[in-house]
XYZ file of C-alpha atoms in Angstrom:
637
model
C -70.507 -31.976 18.002
C -70.736 -35.721 18.539
C -70.975 -38.194 15.740
C -71.367 -41.959 15.521
C -69.874 -44.511 13.201
C -73.017 -46.306 12.098
C -71.029 -48.003 9.341
C -68.900 -49.908 11.840
C -69.409 -53.294 13.453
C -72.646 -54.098 15.230
C -70.768 -54.173 18.537
C -69.696 -50.565 18.127
C -73.143 -49.432 17.004
C -74.549 -50.782 20.265
C -72.078 -48.760 22.295
C -72.604 -45.545 20.408
C -76.368 -45.870 20.668
C -76.113 -46.171 24.441
C -73.657 -43.270 24.671
C -75.876 -40.756 22.917
C -79.199 -41.949 24.303
C -80.534 -43.693 21.194
C -82.633 -46.886 21.453
C -80.569 -49.783 22.733
C -79.771 -52.724 20.463
C -81.592 -56.027 20.868
C -78.645 -57.549 22.780
C -79.578 -55.362 25.779
C -83.294 -56.103 25.713
C -83.243 -58.571 28.630
C -82.975 -57.068 32.127
C -79.375 -56.746 33.212
C -80.145 -58.669 36.420
C -80.686 -61.831 34.370
C -77.279 -61.677 32.772
C -74.689 -63.785 34.573
C -72.508 -64.626 31.583
C -71.237 -62.682 28.571
C -73.249 -62.758 25.346
C -71.268 -63.577 22.212
C -72.541 -62.429 18.815
C -70.555 -62.133 15.581
C -67.539 -63.524 17.432
C -67.368 -60.767 20.067
C -68.814 -60.021 23.496
C -71.880 -57.768 23.462
C -72.703 -54.810 25.781
C -75.356 -56.555 27.890
C -74.226 -55.341 31.317
C -74.935 -51.963 32.849
C -72.414 -49.180 33.176
C -74.251 -46.605 35.287
C -74.846 -49.274 37.961
C -71.331 -50.714 37.761
C -69.518 -51.384 41.043
C -66.678 -48.998 41.814
C -64.130 -49.645 44.529
C -60.622 -48.671 45.608
C -58.339 -51.393 46.931
C -54.948 -51.142 48.639
C -52.351 -53.943 48.520
C -49.061 -53.956 50.415
C -45.969 -54.620 48.286
C -42.577 -56.078 49.191
C -40.575 -52.837 48.819
C -39.924 -49.709 50.857
C -38.679 -47.154 48.350
C -38.719 -44.138 50.683
C -37.110 -46.004 53.618
C -39.831 -44.892 56.016
C -39.943 -48.308 57.703
C -43.191 -49.419 56.063
C -43.657 -51.364 52.870
C -45.114 -49.360 50.000
C -48.815 -49.751 49.256
C -50.256 -50.100 45.755
C -53.633 -48.428 45.172
C -56.008 -49.343 42.376
C -59.418 -48.136 41.243
C -61.755 -50.859 39.994
C -64.976 -50.693 37.984
C -66.852 -53.889 37.187
C -70.344 -55.050 36.188
C -72.927 -55.198 38.975
C -73.557 -58.815 38.003
C -70.030 -59.673 39.153
C -71.364 -59.464 42.731
C -73.995 -62.081 41.874
C -71.821 -64.781 40.362
C -70.501 -63.359 37.075
C -66.770 -64.060 36.850
C -64.978 -61.379 34.849
C -61.444 -60.811 33.563
C -59.500 -57.628 34.215
C -58.189 -55.031 31.789
C -55.540 -53.108 33.717
C -53.875 -49.808 32.843
C -51.088 -49.305 35.393
C -49.733 -45.765 35.242
C -47.636 -43.197 37.111
C -49.568 -40.363 35.449
C -53.136 -40.363 36.798
C -52.710 -37.262 38.984
C -49.941 -35.402 37.127
C -49.442 -35.714 33.362
C -52.797 -37.559 32.975
C -53.762 -39.814 30.056
C -54.805 -39.717 26.448
C -54.838 -37.113 23.733
C -57.173 -34.963 25.842
C -55.237 -35.195 29.119
C -57.722 -37.017 31.341
C -56.906 -37.470 35.050
C -58.506 -39.693 37.637
C -60.566 -37.838 40.216
C -62.725 -38.432 43.287
C -64.885 -35.351 42.911
C -67.273 -35.843 45.839
C -64.756 -37.152 48.381
C -66.437 -40.520 48.929
C -63.240 -42.484 48.252
C -64.437 -43.765 44.857
C -63.080 -42.666 41.521
C -65.503 -40.543 39.467
C -63.306 -39.669 36.463
C -62.113 -42.641 34.420
C -59.565 -41.711 31.744
C -59.735 -43.280 28.278
C -62.523 -45.394 26.806
C -61.676 -48.804 28.274
C -64.184 -48.675 31.136
C -67.055 -47.274 29.057
C -66.565 -49.850 26.330
C -65.478 -53.029 28.104
C -67.412 -53.011 31.408
C -70.751 -53.454 29.557
C -69.145 -56.379 27.742
C -68.358 -58.287 30.917
C -64.935 -56.974 31.928
C -63.546 -55.280 35.011
C -61.263 -52.327 34.386
C -58.480 -51.553 36.860
C -56.612 -48.240 36.831
C -53.566 -48.808 39.021
C -51.362 -46.119 40.543
C -47.701 -47.089 40.228
C -45.779 -47.139 43.501
C -44.904 -43.570 44.512
C -47.739 -41.956 42.541
C -51.266 -40.686 43.204
C -52.884 -42.847 45.918
C -50.023 -45.352 46.191
C -47.245 -44.750 48.708
C -43.458 -44.693 48.327
C -41.379 -42.933 45.680
C -41.073 -43.575 41.918
C -37.793 -45.174 40.808
C -38.092 -44.769 37.010
C -38.051 -48.321 35.752
C -36.590 -49.930 38.866
C -37.927 -52.915 40.785
C -40.636 -50.986 42.636
C -42.074 -49.754 39.334
C -41.877 -53.237 37.899
C -43.692 -55.034 40.730
C -46.537 -52.541 41.067
C -48.843 -54.393 38.687
C -47.740 -57.922 39.717
C -48.574 -56.977 43.315
C -52.135 -56.216 42.210
C -52.315 -59.354 40.057
C -51.273 -61.402 43.091
C -54.233 -59.895 44.984
C -56.623 -60.558 42.107
C -55.601 -64.214 42.175
C -55.796 -64.623 45.949
C -52.051 -64.703 46.608
C -51.881 -61.414 48.539
C -54.207 -59.565 50.920
C -55.974 -56.332 50.014
C -58.050 -53.830 51.970
C -60.363 -50.911 51.421
C -59.755 -47.437 52.870
C -61.281 -48.528 56.202
C -58.779 -51.352 56.508
C -61.384 -54.065 55.861
C -60.188 -57.068 53.888
C -61.321 -57.174 50.250
C -61.216 -60.340 48.125
C -61.641 -60.482 44.337
C -64.137 -63.350 44.302
C -65.503 -61.930 41.037
C -62.250 -62.396 39.066
C -61.934 -65.177 36.467
C -58.153 -65.424 36.952
C -57.130 -63.647 33.739
C -55.676 -60.139 33.507
C -54.702 -58.160 30.442
C -52.547 -55.043 30.692
C -52.578 -52.134 28.283
C -51.059 -48.682 28.144
C -49.100 -46.152 26.169
C -45.570 -44.955 26.937
C -44.769 -45.383 30.668
C -48.054 -47.311 31.098
C -47.059 -49.746 28.351
C -43.606 -49.972 29.882
C -45.170 -51.166 33.130
C -46.977 -53.839 31.103
C -43.672 -54.992 29.587
C -42.078 -54.983 33.035
C -44.914 -56.988 34.582
C -44.780 -59.593 31.824
C -41.009 -59.879 32.275
C -41.549 -60.967 35.893
C -43.493 -64.008 34.689
C -46.316 -63.281 37.140
C -49.056 -65.926 37.024
C -52.444 -64.632 35.963
C -51.174 -62.071 33.451
C -52.622 -63.484 30.235
C -51.845 -60.764 27.703
C -50.273 -57.318 27.410
C -50.754 -54.533 24.869
C -47.719 -52.210 25.135
C -48.157 -49.045 23.037
C -45.065 -46.924 22.336
C -43.484 -48.636 25.325
C -39.947 -48.834 26.700
C -38.202 -52.211 26.814
C -34.872 -50.937 28.189
C -34.498 -47.711 30.143
C -30.827 -47.648 29.137
C -31.863 -47.404 25.498
C -34.317 -44.661 26.452
C -31.680 -42.513 28.166
C -28.594 -43.657 26.250
C -27.661 -44.812 22.762
C -24.781 -47.238 22.511
C -22.861 -45.493 25.284
C -23.834 -41.939 24.369
C -25.968 -40.021 26.856
C -29.113 -38.893 25.026
C -31.013 -37.668 28.093
C -28.675 -36.035 30.591
C -28.836 -34.191 33.936
C -30.340 -37.081 35.923
C -33.269 -37.615 33.585
C -34.396 -40.570 35.708
C -34.706 -38.271 38.709
C -36.415 -35.592 36.648
C -39.080 -37.994 35.409
C -39.537 -39.339 38.927
C -40.164 -35.784 40.089
C -42.692 -35.199 37.299
C -44.882 -38.157 38.274
C -44.714 -37.576 42.051
C -47.587 -35.700 43.656
C -46.343 -32.144 44.382
C -46.867 -32.484 48.131
C -44.543 -35.538 48.245
C -41.718 -34.258 46.046
C -39.586 -32.970 48.904
C -40.055 -36.269 50.755
C -38.816 -38.207 47.714
C -35.862 -35.909 46.903
C -33.219 -38.309 48.342
C -34.516 -41.127 46.132
C -34.243 -38.921 43.046
C -30.707 -37.859 43.954
C -29.640 -41.485 44.224
C -31.135 -42.209 40.801
C -28.757 -39.610 39.388
C -25.735 -41.114 41.092
C -26.509 -44.680 40.066
C -27.462 -43.784 36.484
C -23.947 -42.377 35.825
C -24.410 -39.533 33.359
C -20.640 -39.041 33.363
C -19.724 -42.116 31.293
C -23.074 -43.230 29.913
C -22.039 -46.842 30.507
C -24.406 -49.775 31.049
C -24.272 -50.892 34.696
C -26.355 -52.712 37.307
C -28.711 -49.741 37.580
C -29.620 -50.107 33.912
C -29.645 -53.911 33.983
C -32.436 -53.732 36.580
C -34.347 -51.572 34.101
C -33.764 -53.785 31.054
C -36.652 -56.161 30.363
C -35.369 -57.732 27.149
C -33.174 -60.395 28.831
C -36.247 -61.543 30.769
C -38.337 -62.258 27.671
C -37.787 -65.929 28.483
C -39.995 -65.471 31.566
C -42.970 -64.013 29.685
C -46.145 -66.107 30.009
C -48.492 -63.559 28.446
C -49.273 -63.008 24.785
C -48.058 -59.630 23.505
C -49.751 -57.197 21.097
C -47.118 -54.547 20.306
C -48.056 -51.147 18.862
C -45.323 -48.667 17.975
C -44.671 -45.655 15.767
C -41.740 -46.147 13.441
C -41.212 -42.377 13.631
C -41.504 -42.199 17.419
C -38.682 -39.922 18.511
C -39.634 -40.190 22.193
C -39.629 -43.950 22.748
C -37.609 -44.852 19.687
C -38.575 -47.949 17.689
C -35.609 -50.062 18.790
C -37.602 -50.543 22.011
C -40.215 -52.581 20.198
C -37.804 -54.355 17.824
C -35.441 -55.686 20.495
C -38.401 -56.797 22.631
C -40.138 -58.296 19.583
C -37.066 -60.271 18.539
C -36.569 -61.606 22.076
C -40.231 -62.634 22.311
C -39.955 -64.405 18.956
C -36.895 -66.297 20.150
C -38.955 -67.677 23.035
C -42.044 -68.389 20.893
C -44.316 -65.938 22.708
C -47.696 -65.511 20.917
C -47.634 -61.990 19.517
C -49.048 -59.427 17.140
C -47.697 -56.115 15.797
C -49.086 -52.818 14.563
C -46.380 -50.536 13.138
C -47.604 -47.033 12.340
C -45.826 -44.279 10.464
C -46.796 -41.746 13.111
C -44.775 -40.892 16.191
C -45.659 -41.236 19.895
C -49.385 -41.749 19.280
C -52.041 -44.107 20.638
C -53.802 -46.235 17.967
C -57.098 -44.795 19.228
C -55.824 -41.582 17.642
C -54.313 -42.927 14.425
C -56.662 -45.803 13.401
C -59.592 -45.560 15.770
C -62.311 -47.789 14.370
C -60.022 -50.645 13.390
C -58.230 -50.359 16.731
C -61.324 -50.691 18.882
C -62.451 -53.671 16.821
C -59.074 -55.423 16.905
C -58.438 -54.731 20.587
C -61.933 -56.008 21.407
C -61.311 -59.301 19.589
C -57.813 -59.612 21.105
C -59.094 -59.260 24.667
C -62.089 -61.497 23.952
C -59.751 -64.217 22.706
C -57.173 -64.066 25.487
C -59.370 -63.081 28.449
C -62.855 -64.407 27.643
C -61.862 -67.474 25.622
C -63.837 -66.444 22.531
C -62.665 -68.397 19.470
C -62.745 -65.540 16.967
C -59.797 -66.426 14.716
C -57.658 -63.418 15.554
C -54.538 -65.535 16.020
C -54.981 -67.021 12.540
C -54.769 -63.574 10.941
C -51.516 -62.044 9.636
C -49.229 -61.175 12.531
C -48.157 -57.678 11.411
C -50.064 -54.607 10.223
C -47.723 -52.005 8.692
C -48.672 -48.468 7.670
C -46.949 -48.050 4.327
C -48.159 -44.469 3.682
C -50.500 -42.213 5.659
C -53.663 -44.306 6.259
C -52.478 -46.974 3.806
C -52.010 -50.276 5.634
C -50.782 -53.697 4.574
C -50.514 -56.989 6.425
C -47.566 -59.382 6.608
C -47.312 -62.926 7.907
C -44.594 -61.853 10.346
C -41.980 -59.165 10.879
C -39.356 -58.560 9.593
C -41.177 -59.290 6.342
C -40.599 -62.879 5.158
C -37.921 -63.056 2.501
C -35.790 -60.328 4.084
C -32.066 -60.937 3.712
C -29.160 -58.989 5.183
C -27.359 -57.471 2.212
C -23.982 -55.726 2.158
C -24.099 -52.386 0.342
C -20.594 -51.002 0.061
C -19.590 -47.375 0.527
C -17.479 -46.190 -2.410
C -15.563 -42.913 -2.002
C -16.152 -39.999 -4.337
C -13.781 -37.217 -5.184
C -12.690 -35.007 -2.282
C -15.702 -32.952 -1.184
C -18.083 -34.865 -3.455
C -20.608 -37.610 -2.766
C -19.544 -41.217 -2.936
C -21.528 -44.128 -4.326
C -23.367 -47.223 -3.068
C -22.937 -50.652 -4.618
C -23.472 -54.323 -3.808
C -19.939 -54.835 -5.150
C -17.101 -54.268 -2.656
C -15.110 -51.081 -2.849
C -11.774 -51.570 -4.663
C -8.536 -50.204 -3.278
C -7.726 -48.704 0.104
C -8.769 -45.090 -0.187
C -9.862 -42.974 2.770
C -11.710 -39.715 3.348
C -11.572 -37.357 6.354
C -14.172 -35.022 7.813
C -14.310 -32.952 10.968
C -16.907 -33.614 13.631
C -19.170 -30.711 14.580
C -21.585 -30.779 17.534
C -23.816 -28.071 16.085
C -25.006 -29.511 12.765
C -28.801 -29.728 12.585
C -30.625 -32.720 11.196
C -31.904 -30.608 8.311
C -28.346 -29.751 7.341
C -27.116 -33.292 7.886
C -29.480 -34.807 5.322
C -29.341 -32.165 2.585
C -28.748 -33.600 -0.866
C -25.148 -32.982 -2.033
C -26.509 -30.989 -4.980
C -28.163 -28.516 -2.595
C -26.204 -25.224 -2.614
C -26.414 -25.208 1.198
C -25.059 -28.735 1.532
C -22.301 -29.275 4.103
C -19.138 -30.803 2.623
C -16.679 -30.444 5.520
C -18.453 -32.163 8.402
C -19.984 -35.284 6.877
C -19.563 -37.932 4.200
C -22.441 -38.737 1.832
C -22.944 -41.777 -0.398
C -25.686 -41.930 -3.034
C -27.182 -44.608 -5.223
C -28.179 -43.882 -8.791
C -31.922 -43.251 -9.196
C -33.494 -46.613 -8.441
C -34.741 -48.733 -11.341
C -37.245 -50.551 -9.121
C -38.635 -50.135 -5.596
C -36.335 -51.237 -2.776
C -37.975 -52.558 0.399
C -36.077 -52.770 3.691
C -37.531 -54.505 6.759
C -35.533 -54.750 9.964
C -32.464 -53.104 11.481
C -29.739 -51.650 9.220
C -26.172 -51.578 10.549
C -23.362 -49.264 9.443
C -19.992 -51.057 9.563
C -16.972 -48.903 8.853
C -13.241 -48.804 9.466
C -12.342 -45.448 10.998
C -9.510 -43.675 12.774
C -9.614 -40.491 14.855
C -7.020 -37.845 15.687
C -8.018 -37.872 19.364
C -9.245 -40.108 22.173
C -12.957 -39.431 21.916
C -15.689 -38.880 19.352
C -19.078 -40.178 18.288
C -19.914 -42.109 15.141
C -23.320 -41.593 13.544
C -25.011 -43.084 10.504
C -28.136 -41.869 8.694
C -30.157 -43.571 5.962
C -31.947 -41.062 3.725
C -34.507 -41.236 0.911
C -33.963 -38.528 -1.702
C -37.018 -37.823 -3.849
C -40.238 -35.861 -3.370
C -43.414 -37.742 -2.454
C -46.139 -37.578 0.225
C -44.596 -38.538 3.556
C -45.514 -38.864 7.211
C -45.198 -35.477 8.844
C -43.204 -35.155 12.046
C -45.290 -32.160 13.183
C -47.461 -33.137 16.142
C -46.193 -36.720 15.877
C -48.053 -36.992 12.576
C -51.630 -36.226 13.679
C -53.795 -33.195 14.337
C -56.767 -33.117 16.679
C -60.135 -32.050 15.247
C -63.178 -30.546 16.967
C -65.668 -33.268 16.009
C -66.169 -36.149 18.451
C -67.252 -39.749 18.240
C -68.306 -42.049 21.086
C -67.089 -45.510 22.044
C -68.910 -46.537 25.198
C -71.706 -45.993 27.643
C -71.941 -43.114 30.082
C -72.854 -42.336 33.676
C -72.686 -39.421 36.124
C -70.662 -39.824 39.311
C -69.733 -37.079 41.726
C -71.368 -34.579 39.402
C -69.069 -35.623 36.538
C -70.536 -36.947 33.275
C -68.259 -39.871 32.490
C -68.524 -40.733 28.802
C -66.401 -42.127 26.007
C -66.728 -39.334 23.472
C -63.396 -38.160 22.107
C -62.218 -35.668 19.535
C -61.354 -37.197 16.219
C -57.937 -36.853 14.627
C -56.422 -36.943 11.174
C -52.967 -37.603 9.758
C -50.714 -34.738 8.767
C -48.847 -35.266 5.521
C -45.630 -33.648 4.323
C -44.103 -33.485 0.857
C -40.371 -32.973 1.181
C -37.479 -33.571 -1.230
C -35.851 -35.939 1.245
C -36.720 -37.997 4.311
C -34.578 -39.288 7.128
C -35.489 -42.977 7.021
C -33.516 -44.095 10.077
C -30.507 -43.171 12.174
C -28.076 -44.404 14.801
C -25.172 -43.182 16.912
C -22.371 -44.766 18.947
C -19.996 -43.419 21.588
C -16.469 -43.959 20.265
C -15.274 -44.828 23.778
C -17.695 -47.779 23.910
C -16.552 -49.629 20.809
C -15.470 -52.638 22.838
C -18.190 -52.692 25.485
C -21.196 -50.659 26.619
C -20.142 -51.377 30.199
C -16.583 -50.026 30.002
C -15.298 -46.675 28.722
C -12.088 -47.069 26.720
C -10.383 -43.998 25.185
C -9.600 -44.247 21.495
C -5.987 -44.513 20.374
C -5.245 -41.558 18.068
C -4.581 -42.713 14.509
C -5.539 -46.342 15.147
C -7.946 -47.911 12.652
C -11.045 -49.193 14.470
C -13.909 -51.452 13.459
C -17.026 -49.397 14.117
C -20.519 -50.915 14.179
C -23.450 -48.483 14.386
C -26.881 -50.126 14.591
C -29.563 -47.869 13.151
C -33.145 -47.800 14.355
C -35.406 -50.488 12.858
C -37.479 -49.629 9.804
C -39.937 -51.006 7.296
C -39.627 -48.726 4.315
C -39.958 -48.823 0.533
C -37.696 -46.552 -1.514
C -39.648 -45.672 -4.643
C -38.305 -46.254 -8.149
C -36.618 -43.067 -9.331
C -35.533 -42.015 -5.831
C -31.987 -42.210 -4.502
C -30.794 -44.057 -1.434
C -28.421 -41.982 0.662
C -26.064 -42.908 3.504
C -24.639 -40.069 5.618
C -21.745 -40.503 8.058
C -21.337 -38.007 10.893
C -19.583 -37.646 14.222
C -21.826 -35.855 16.704
C -25.478 -35.584 15.808
C -27.636 -33.059 17.626
C -30.759 -34.742 16.251
C -30.035 -37.755 18.419
C -28.203 -36.668 21.545
C -28.811 -33.826 23.953
C -25.111 -33.912 24.891
C -22.919 -33.895 21.809
C -19.156 -34.361 21.971
C -17.368 -31.030 22.044
C -13.863 -32.012 20.938
C -14.565 -31.714 17.162
C -12.281 -34.594 16.231
C -11.164 -35.380 12.708
C -12.586 -38.726 11.600
C -11.024 -40.699 8.772
C -13.087 -43.428 7.099
C -11.159 -46.225 5.365
C -12.944 -47.930 2.486
C -11.343 -51.364 2.433
C -14.420 -52.847 4.171
C -16.803 -49.976 4.994
C -20.442 -50.740 4.217
C -24.024 -50.633 5.385
C -25.907 -53.857 5.995
C -29.461 -53.402 4.728
C -32.272 -55.866 5.555
C -33.639 -56.024 2.005
C -36.791 -57.937 1.132
C -35.539 -60.212 -1.626
C -31.908 -59.762 -0.599
C -29.064 -59.048 -2.998
C -31.044 -59.914 -6.109
C -33.648 -57.257 -5.212
C -30.839 -54.743 -4.668
C -29.403 -55.535 -8.097
C -32.817 -55.177 -9.766
C -33.129 -51.757 -8.122
C -29.774 -50.749 -9.579
C -27.456 -50.820 -6.572
């Protein structure tokens, strides 16, 4: 069943009417042939251009790399769809989704692949709604195959230079700086392009947008990275600890390679495993090439970041480190932070997303003065489907506040206080690589609570809400009876209330559809923009893991050098947790849990089961509290 959102903006009503065959809105009354410029109404472009008669083409551009060492430079392939009027003088911007997934994993909640169904060399299946919605509004949409995938040549290198230059190679062609051809080898020139490109994509696609922006390529005006990686080291490692082992880079490269080319690319994948160094987990030149954060200074494009604070695939430190670096270099930016996991905003806030994305692209690519940059910078989902806006992020007024860990009796929970811990007591626990996350965060009063393999510190029930916004850091003094261990810190909210569910990344897919674009039939395939609706899943648990972090004990001094611990020596240990924006409710308890290994974070836990002794002369957690120490005191810490 298909439904429409007649309550939404006029621009969306126009699209839905066209999609389901209802009478077109007045904006489309004039013949399409007479339209050689976008029509702006209510501050947004209107769907005045045809979709069924849109021009489709496939263009090939030679890059500067030869990933498979076959003696020829790799070729980047892209599928383009643009208004027919762009062949008669209409100059249009590009919305580009560069991806490694178009022929393998495919895209979107419903797993859409690209496909040339009739063998004429033109794409008939266009994943996602971007083409259906934006082409009638005067945009070209480009779906680009990353080097080594689908119709491009070469081999994927999982975040390496060839990945990173795939989109810039195409942007160079769009702006006349590089030659392109069609399948017959005839030169193709983008005379229809207005010089502005926006990139968008989720996960690996969004990562390619980050990577392209980090090159500083001219002509990239804006990017919209959704659940995107900013450092492949942080994706496969955590502060020295290997979180994705067994040559994960090679495994992912294999996944995105067309099956018939996997044997050809096997040597490239093997080298990824050697260079990535799963043995030590250290940061090296391989990972530096795949780290975009240091290149934030080169970014020319505006950036609209979307990320799930409970994304356990691409964890939220990817957006926070990138966001902070962009802020340092005064990059125009916007943020949506959802409580869901690895989910596209089309599937967690659909109507508002289409509207906001439309205005964002209109502003940056069409030059429409619609006021979007005067709006609050950050949208934060405080509870399922409950959103608030903030002027920036972290929330203004946030102050780093020391909350000290105070030891309890042996085997009992300790306390949390803004006052330093007196004396020089210590407590010892034994690391275990098998403890589950459920066990790790149990309240100390739970009969099944673990007392031997963790330390827990609890606040009194809060007298007032406590709001954190930013990145907490656990700072402890600790000694170990061996040369190796991990150090983990967890921040927990104890108290029952409705919470974001982790099942299905926090959403479930329904059977009912709604439509967000026009439709056409190509190669026998009915290309439309009707998608199944979704809804949030809500949990009600007595506790919630708010955030977490882990550190390899052999990387205390440097992520680039492995240094064995000295048994019995007291070490300063700093464990950054994942970023958060969270409000502890009045009446709930704040909990801090210290662990060694943590199976909920790493696929390769330490096996030596060391004894870890925490010394309380200066052990604490730094919390980014809105209102700072005074807010902590009001809450009762």
